[in-house]
GROMACS .gro file of C-alpha atoms in nm:
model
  239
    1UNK     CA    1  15.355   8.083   9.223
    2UNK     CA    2  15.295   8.260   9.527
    3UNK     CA    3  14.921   8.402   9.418
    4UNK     CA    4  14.896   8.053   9.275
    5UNK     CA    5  14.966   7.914   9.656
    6UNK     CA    6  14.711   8.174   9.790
    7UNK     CA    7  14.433   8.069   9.571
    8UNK     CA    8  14.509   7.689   9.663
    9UNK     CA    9  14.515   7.811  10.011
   10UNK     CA   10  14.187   8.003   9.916
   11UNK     CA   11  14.034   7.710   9.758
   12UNK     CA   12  14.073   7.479  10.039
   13UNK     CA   13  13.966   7.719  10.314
   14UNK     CA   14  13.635   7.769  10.122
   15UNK     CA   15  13.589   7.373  10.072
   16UNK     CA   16  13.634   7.371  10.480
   17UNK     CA   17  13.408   7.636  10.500
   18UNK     CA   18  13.129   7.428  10.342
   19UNK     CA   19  13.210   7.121  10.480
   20UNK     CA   20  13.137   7.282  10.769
   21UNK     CA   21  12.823   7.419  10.640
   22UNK     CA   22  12.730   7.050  10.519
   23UNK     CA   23  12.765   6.913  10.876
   24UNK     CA   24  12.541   7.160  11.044
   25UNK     CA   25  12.313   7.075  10.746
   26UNK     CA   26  12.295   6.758  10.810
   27UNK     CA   27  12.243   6.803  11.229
   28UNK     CA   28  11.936   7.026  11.152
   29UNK     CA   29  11.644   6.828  11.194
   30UNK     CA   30  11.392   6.872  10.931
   31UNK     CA   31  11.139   6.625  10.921
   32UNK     CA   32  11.101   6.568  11.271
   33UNK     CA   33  11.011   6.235  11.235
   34UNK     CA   34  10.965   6.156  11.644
   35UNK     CA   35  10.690   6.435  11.656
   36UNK     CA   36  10.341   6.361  11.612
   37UNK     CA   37  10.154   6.486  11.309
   38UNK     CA   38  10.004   6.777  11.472
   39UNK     CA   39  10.315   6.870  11.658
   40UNK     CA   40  10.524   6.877  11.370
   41UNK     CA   41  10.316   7.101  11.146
   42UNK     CA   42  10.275   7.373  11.400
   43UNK     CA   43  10.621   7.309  11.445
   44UNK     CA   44  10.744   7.429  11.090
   45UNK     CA   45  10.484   7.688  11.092
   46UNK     CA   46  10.656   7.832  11.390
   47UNK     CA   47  10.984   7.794  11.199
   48UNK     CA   48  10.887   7.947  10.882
   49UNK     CA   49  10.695   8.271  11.058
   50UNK     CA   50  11.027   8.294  11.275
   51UNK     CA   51  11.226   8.321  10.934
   52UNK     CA   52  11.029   8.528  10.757
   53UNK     CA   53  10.965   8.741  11.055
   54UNK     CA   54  11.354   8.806  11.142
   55UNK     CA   55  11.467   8.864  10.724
   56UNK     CA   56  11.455   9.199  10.646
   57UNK     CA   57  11.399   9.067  10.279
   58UNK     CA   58  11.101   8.886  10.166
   59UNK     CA   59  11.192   8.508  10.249
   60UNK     CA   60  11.194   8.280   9.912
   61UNK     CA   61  11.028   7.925   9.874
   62UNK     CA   62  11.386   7.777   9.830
   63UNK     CA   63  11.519   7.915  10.170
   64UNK     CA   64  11.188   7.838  10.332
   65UNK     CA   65  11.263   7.463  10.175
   66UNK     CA   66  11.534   7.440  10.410
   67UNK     CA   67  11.366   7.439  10.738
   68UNK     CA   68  11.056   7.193  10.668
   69UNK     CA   69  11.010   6.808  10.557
   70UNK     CA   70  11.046   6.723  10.251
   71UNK     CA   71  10.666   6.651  10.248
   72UNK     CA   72  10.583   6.950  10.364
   73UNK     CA   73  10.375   7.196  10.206
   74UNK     CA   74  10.510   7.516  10.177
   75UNK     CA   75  10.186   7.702  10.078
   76UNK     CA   76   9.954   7.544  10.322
   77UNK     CA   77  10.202   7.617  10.568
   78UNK     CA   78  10.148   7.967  10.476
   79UNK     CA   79   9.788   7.955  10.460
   80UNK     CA   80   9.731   7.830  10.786
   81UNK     CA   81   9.998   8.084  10.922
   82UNK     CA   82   9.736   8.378  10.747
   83UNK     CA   83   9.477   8.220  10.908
   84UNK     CA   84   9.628   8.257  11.273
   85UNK     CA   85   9.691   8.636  11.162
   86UNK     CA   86   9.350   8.730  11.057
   87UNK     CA   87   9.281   8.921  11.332
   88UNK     CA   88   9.602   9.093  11.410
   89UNK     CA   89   9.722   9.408  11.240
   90UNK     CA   90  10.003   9.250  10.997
   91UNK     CA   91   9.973   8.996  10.726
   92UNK     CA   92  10.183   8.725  10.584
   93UNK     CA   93  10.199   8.871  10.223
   94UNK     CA   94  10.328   8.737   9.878
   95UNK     CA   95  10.574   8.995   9.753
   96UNK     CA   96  10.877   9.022   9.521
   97UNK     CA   97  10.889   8.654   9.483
   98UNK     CA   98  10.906   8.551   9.861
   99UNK     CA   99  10.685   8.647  10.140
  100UNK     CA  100  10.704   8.896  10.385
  101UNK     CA  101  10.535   9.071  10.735
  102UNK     CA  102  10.360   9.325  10.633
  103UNK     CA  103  10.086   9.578  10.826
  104UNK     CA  104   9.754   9.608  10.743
  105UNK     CA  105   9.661   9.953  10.509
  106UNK     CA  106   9.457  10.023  10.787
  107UNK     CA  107   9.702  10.132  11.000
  108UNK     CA  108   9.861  10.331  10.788
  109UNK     CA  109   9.758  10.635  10.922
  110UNK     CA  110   9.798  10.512  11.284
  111UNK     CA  111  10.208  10.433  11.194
  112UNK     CA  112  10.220  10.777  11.021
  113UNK     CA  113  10.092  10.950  11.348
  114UNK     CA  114  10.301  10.753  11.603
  115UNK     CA  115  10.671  10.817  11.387
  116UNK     CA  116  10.580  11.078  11.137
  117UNK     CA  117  10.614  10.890  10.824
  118UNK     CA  118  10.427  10.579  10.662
  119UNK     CA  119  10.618  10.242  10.639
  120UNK     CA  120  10.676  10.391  10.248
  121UNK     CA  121  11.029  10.547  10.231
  122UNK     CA  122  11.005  10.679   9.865
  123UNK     CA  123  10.819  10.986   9.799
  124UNK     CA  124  10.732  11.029   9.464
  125UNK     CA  125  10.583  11.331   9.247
  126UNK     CA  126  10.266  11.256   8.968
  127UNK     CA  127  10.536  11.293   8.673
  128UNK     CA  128  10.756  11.018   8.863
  129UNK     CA  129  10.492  10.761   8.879
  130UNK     CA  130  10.353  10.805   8.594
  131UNK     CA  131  10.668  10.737   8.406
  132UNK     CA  132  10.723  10.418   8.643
  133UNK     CA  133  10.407  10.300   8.554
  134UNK     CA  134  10.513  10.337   8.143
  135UNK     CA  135  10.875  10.155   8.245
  136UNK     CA  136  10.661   9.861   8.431
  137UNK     CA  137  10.433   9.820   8.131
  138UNK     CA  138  10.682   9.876   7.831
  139UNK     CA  139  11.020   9.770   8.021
  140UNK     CA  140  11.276   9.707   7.880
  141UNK     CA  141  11.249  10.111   7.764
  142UNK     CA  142  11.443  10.406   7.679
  143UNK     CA  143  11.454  10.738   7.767
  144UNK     CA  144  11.370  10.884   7.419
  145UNK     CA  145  11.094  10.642   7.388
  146UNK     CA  146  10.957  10.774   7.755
  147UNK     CA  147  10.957  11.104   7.610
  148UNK     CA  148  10.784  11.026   7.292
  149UNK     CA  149  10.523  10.887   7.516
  150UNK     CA  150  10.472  11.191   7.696
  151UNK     CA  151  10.498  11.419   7.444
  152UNK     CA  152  10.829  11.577   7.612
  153UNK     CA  153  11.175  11.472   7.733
  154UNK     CA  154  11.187  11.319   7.989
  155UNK     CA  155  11.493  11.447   8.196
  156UNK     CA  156  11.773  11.290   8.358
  157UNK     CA  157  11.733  11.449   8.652
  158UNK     CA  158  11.397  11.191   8.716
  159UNK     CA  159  11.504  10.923   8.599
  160UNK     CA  160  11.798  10.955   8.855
  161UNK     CA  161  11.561  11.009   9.122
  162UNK     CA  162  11.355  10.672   9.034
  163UNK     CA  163  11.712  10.501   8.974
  164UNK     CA  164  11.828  10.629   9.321
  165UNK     CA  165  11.515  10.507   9.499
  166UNK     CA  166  11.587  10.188   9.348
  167UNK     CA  167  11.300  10.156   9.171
  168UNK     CA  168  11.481  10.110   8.840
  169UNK     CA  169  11.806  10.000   8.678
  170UNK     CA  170  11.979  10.009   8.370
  171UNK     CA  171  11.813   9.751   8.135
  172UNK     CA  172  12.024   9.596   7.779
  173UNK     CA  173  12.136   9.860   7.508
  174UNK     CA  174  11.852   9.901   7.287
  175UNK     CA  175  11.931   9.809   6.917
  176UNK     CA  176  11.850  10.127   6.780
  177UNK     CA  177  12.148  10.384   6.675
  178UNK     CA  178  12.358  10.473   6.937
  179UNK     CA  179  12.260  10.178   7.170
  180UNK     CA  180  12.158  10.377   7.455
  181UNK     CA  181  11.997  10.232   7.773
  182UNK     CA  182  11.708  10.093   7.851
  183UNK     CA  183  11.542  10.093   8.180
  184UNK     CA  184  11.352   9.831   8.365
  185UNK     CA  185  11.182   9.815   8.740
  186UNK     CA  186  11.367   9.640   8.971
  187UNK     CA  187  11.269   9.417   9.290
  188UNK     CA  188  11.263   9.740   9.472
  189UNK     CA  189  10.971   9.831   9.250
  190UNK     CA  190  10.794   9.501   9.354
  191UNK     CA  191  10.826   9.572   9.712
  192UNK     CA  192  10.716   9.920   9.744
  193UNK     CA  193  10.404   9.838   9.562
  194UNK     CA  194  10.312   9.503   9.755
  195UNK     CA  195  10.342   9.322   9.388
  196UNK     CA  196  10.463   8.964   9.394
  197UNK     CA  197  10.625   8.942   9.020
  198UNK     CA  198  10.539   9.190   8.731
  199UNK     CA  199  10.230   8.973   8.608
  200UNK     CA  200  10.080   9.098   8.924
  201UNK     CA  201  10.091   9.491   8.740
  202UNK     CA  202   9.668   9.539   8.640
  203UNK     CA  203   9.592   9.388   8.289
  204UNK     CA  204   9.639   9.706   8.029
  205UNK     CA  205   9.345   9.616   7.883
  206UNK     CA  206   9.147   9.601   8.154
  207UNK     CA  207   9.251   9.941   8.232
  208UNK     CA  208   9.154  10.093   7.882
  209UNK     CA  209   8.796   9.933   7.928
  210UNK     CA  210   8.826  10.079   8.267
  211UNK     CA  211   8.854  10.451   8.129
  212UNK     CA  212   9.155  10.495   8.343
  213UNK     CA  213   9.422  10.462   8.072
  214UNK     CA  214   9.421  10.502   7.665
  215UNK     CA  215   9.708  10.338   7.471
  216UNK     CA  216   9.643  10.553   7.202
  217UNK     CA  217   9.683  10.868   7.437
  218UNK     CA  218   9.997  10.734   7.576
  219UNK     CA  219  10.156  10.666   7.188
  220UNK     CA  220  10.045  11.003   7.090
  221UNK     CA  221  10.171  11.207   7.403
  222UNK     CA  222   9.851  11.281   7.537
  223UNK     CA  223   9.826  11.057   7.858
  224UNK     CA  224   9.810  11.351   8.068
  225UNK     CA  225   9.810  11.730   7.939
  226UNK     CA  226   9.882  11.845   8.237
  227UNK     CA  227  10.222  11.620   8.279
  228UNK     CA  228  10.479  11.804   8.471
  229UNK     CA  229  10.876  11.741   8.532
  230UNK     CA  230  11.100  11.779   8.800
  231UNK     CA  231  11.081  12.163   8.845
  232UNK     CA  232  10.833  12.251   8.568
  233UNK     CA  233  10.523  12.420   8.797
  234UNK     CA  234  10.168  12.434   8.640
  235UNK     CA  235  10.178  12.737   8.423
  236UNK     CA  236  10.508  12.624   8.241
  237UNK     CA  237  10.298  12.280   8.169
  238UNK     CA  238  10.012  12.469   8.048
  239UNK     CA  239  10.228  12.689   7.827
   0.00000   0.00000   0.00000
């Protein structure tokens, strides 16, 4: 009875909680319907850069829906926000499903000199990203399968690394025997490669007629015969 009193008592501090979140809701002035027309769109553009500016996340369409008219549109709102930015060394960019401030590439080299290190945090070897790039592609994945790709296991010790940079997670048990793990990217991966959602990965097919990548290769091990892991150096890849 006791618990039972403490989740009542639970309950009803939470429904408080959002009532109180309703009310300031409700004060927030959206459409700013005593502004002029021009006034109120720089208005919300001001608001959304100011929100997307102070998340450390990339900012969603449904948050950004909270702080603008219901007429309002979101993505012109963004455009014209790019447009004021065109000159300045960060962009408003599209990126794990919500936008984000991000600087230009072509400072990269200028943030690397000033604090030693790029805006990237993840440092990864050949081996890693090329068996990224086969999780992205073929996701959800297992680790036998990323070894039949390559022609060689594929150890745990790498897939940690990309699971401990975030990159990946633990996808549904594969149906085969033994239901082991599968592996798919995560919204990490999005955001350390500036991709909005996975349809924004480059069009396989378009990379065979490229040159740059051979299905066939990959299925028969071959994508790379020089393909390295963790701790292997040249000579015991050659071998």
């Amino acid at each position: 009875m006791a618990e039972a009193a403490r989740r009542r008592g639970g309950s009803r501090s939470d429904d408080r909680r959002s009532g109180e979140r309703r009310s300031a809701d409700q004060l927030f002035d959206r459409e700013l319907d005593q502004l002029p027309p021009e006034a109120r769109w720089r208005e919300w553009m001001q608001r959304v850069e100011a929100t997307i500016f102070a998340a450390s996340e990339p900012v969603t369409r449904e948050m950004l829906a909270r702080i603008v008219g219901k007429s309002c549109s979101i993505d012109l709102l963004i455009d014209d926000i790019r447009e004021e930015l065109r000159g300045r060394p960060y962009d408003l960019v599209a990126v794990a499903g919500g936008w984000k401030h991000l600087t230009r590439p072509a400072y990269a080299d200028a943030i690397r000199a000033a604090t030693g290190s790029s805006e990237s945090a993840v440092d990864l070897t050949q081996s890693e990203v090329l068996v990224l790039m086969c999780i992205a592609f073929f996701q959800p994945i297992t680790r036998a399968e990323l070894s039949s790709f390559f022609g060689k296991e594929i150890s745990r010790d790498l897939i940690g690394h990309l699971r401990g940079a975030n990159l990946i997670a633990s996808g549904p048990r594969s149906p085969t025997p033994g239901a082991p793990y599968t592996y798919v990217t995560t919204k990490e991966f999005l955001l350390e490669f500036g991709l909005d959602t996975l349809r924004d990965l480059p069009d396989f097919e378009a990379l065979e007629d490229a040159g740059l990548l051979s299905k066939e290769k990959l299925l028969a091990g071959d994508i790379m015969p020089g393909f390295s892991g963790p701790g292997e150096n040249n000579a015991d890849a050659d071998a």
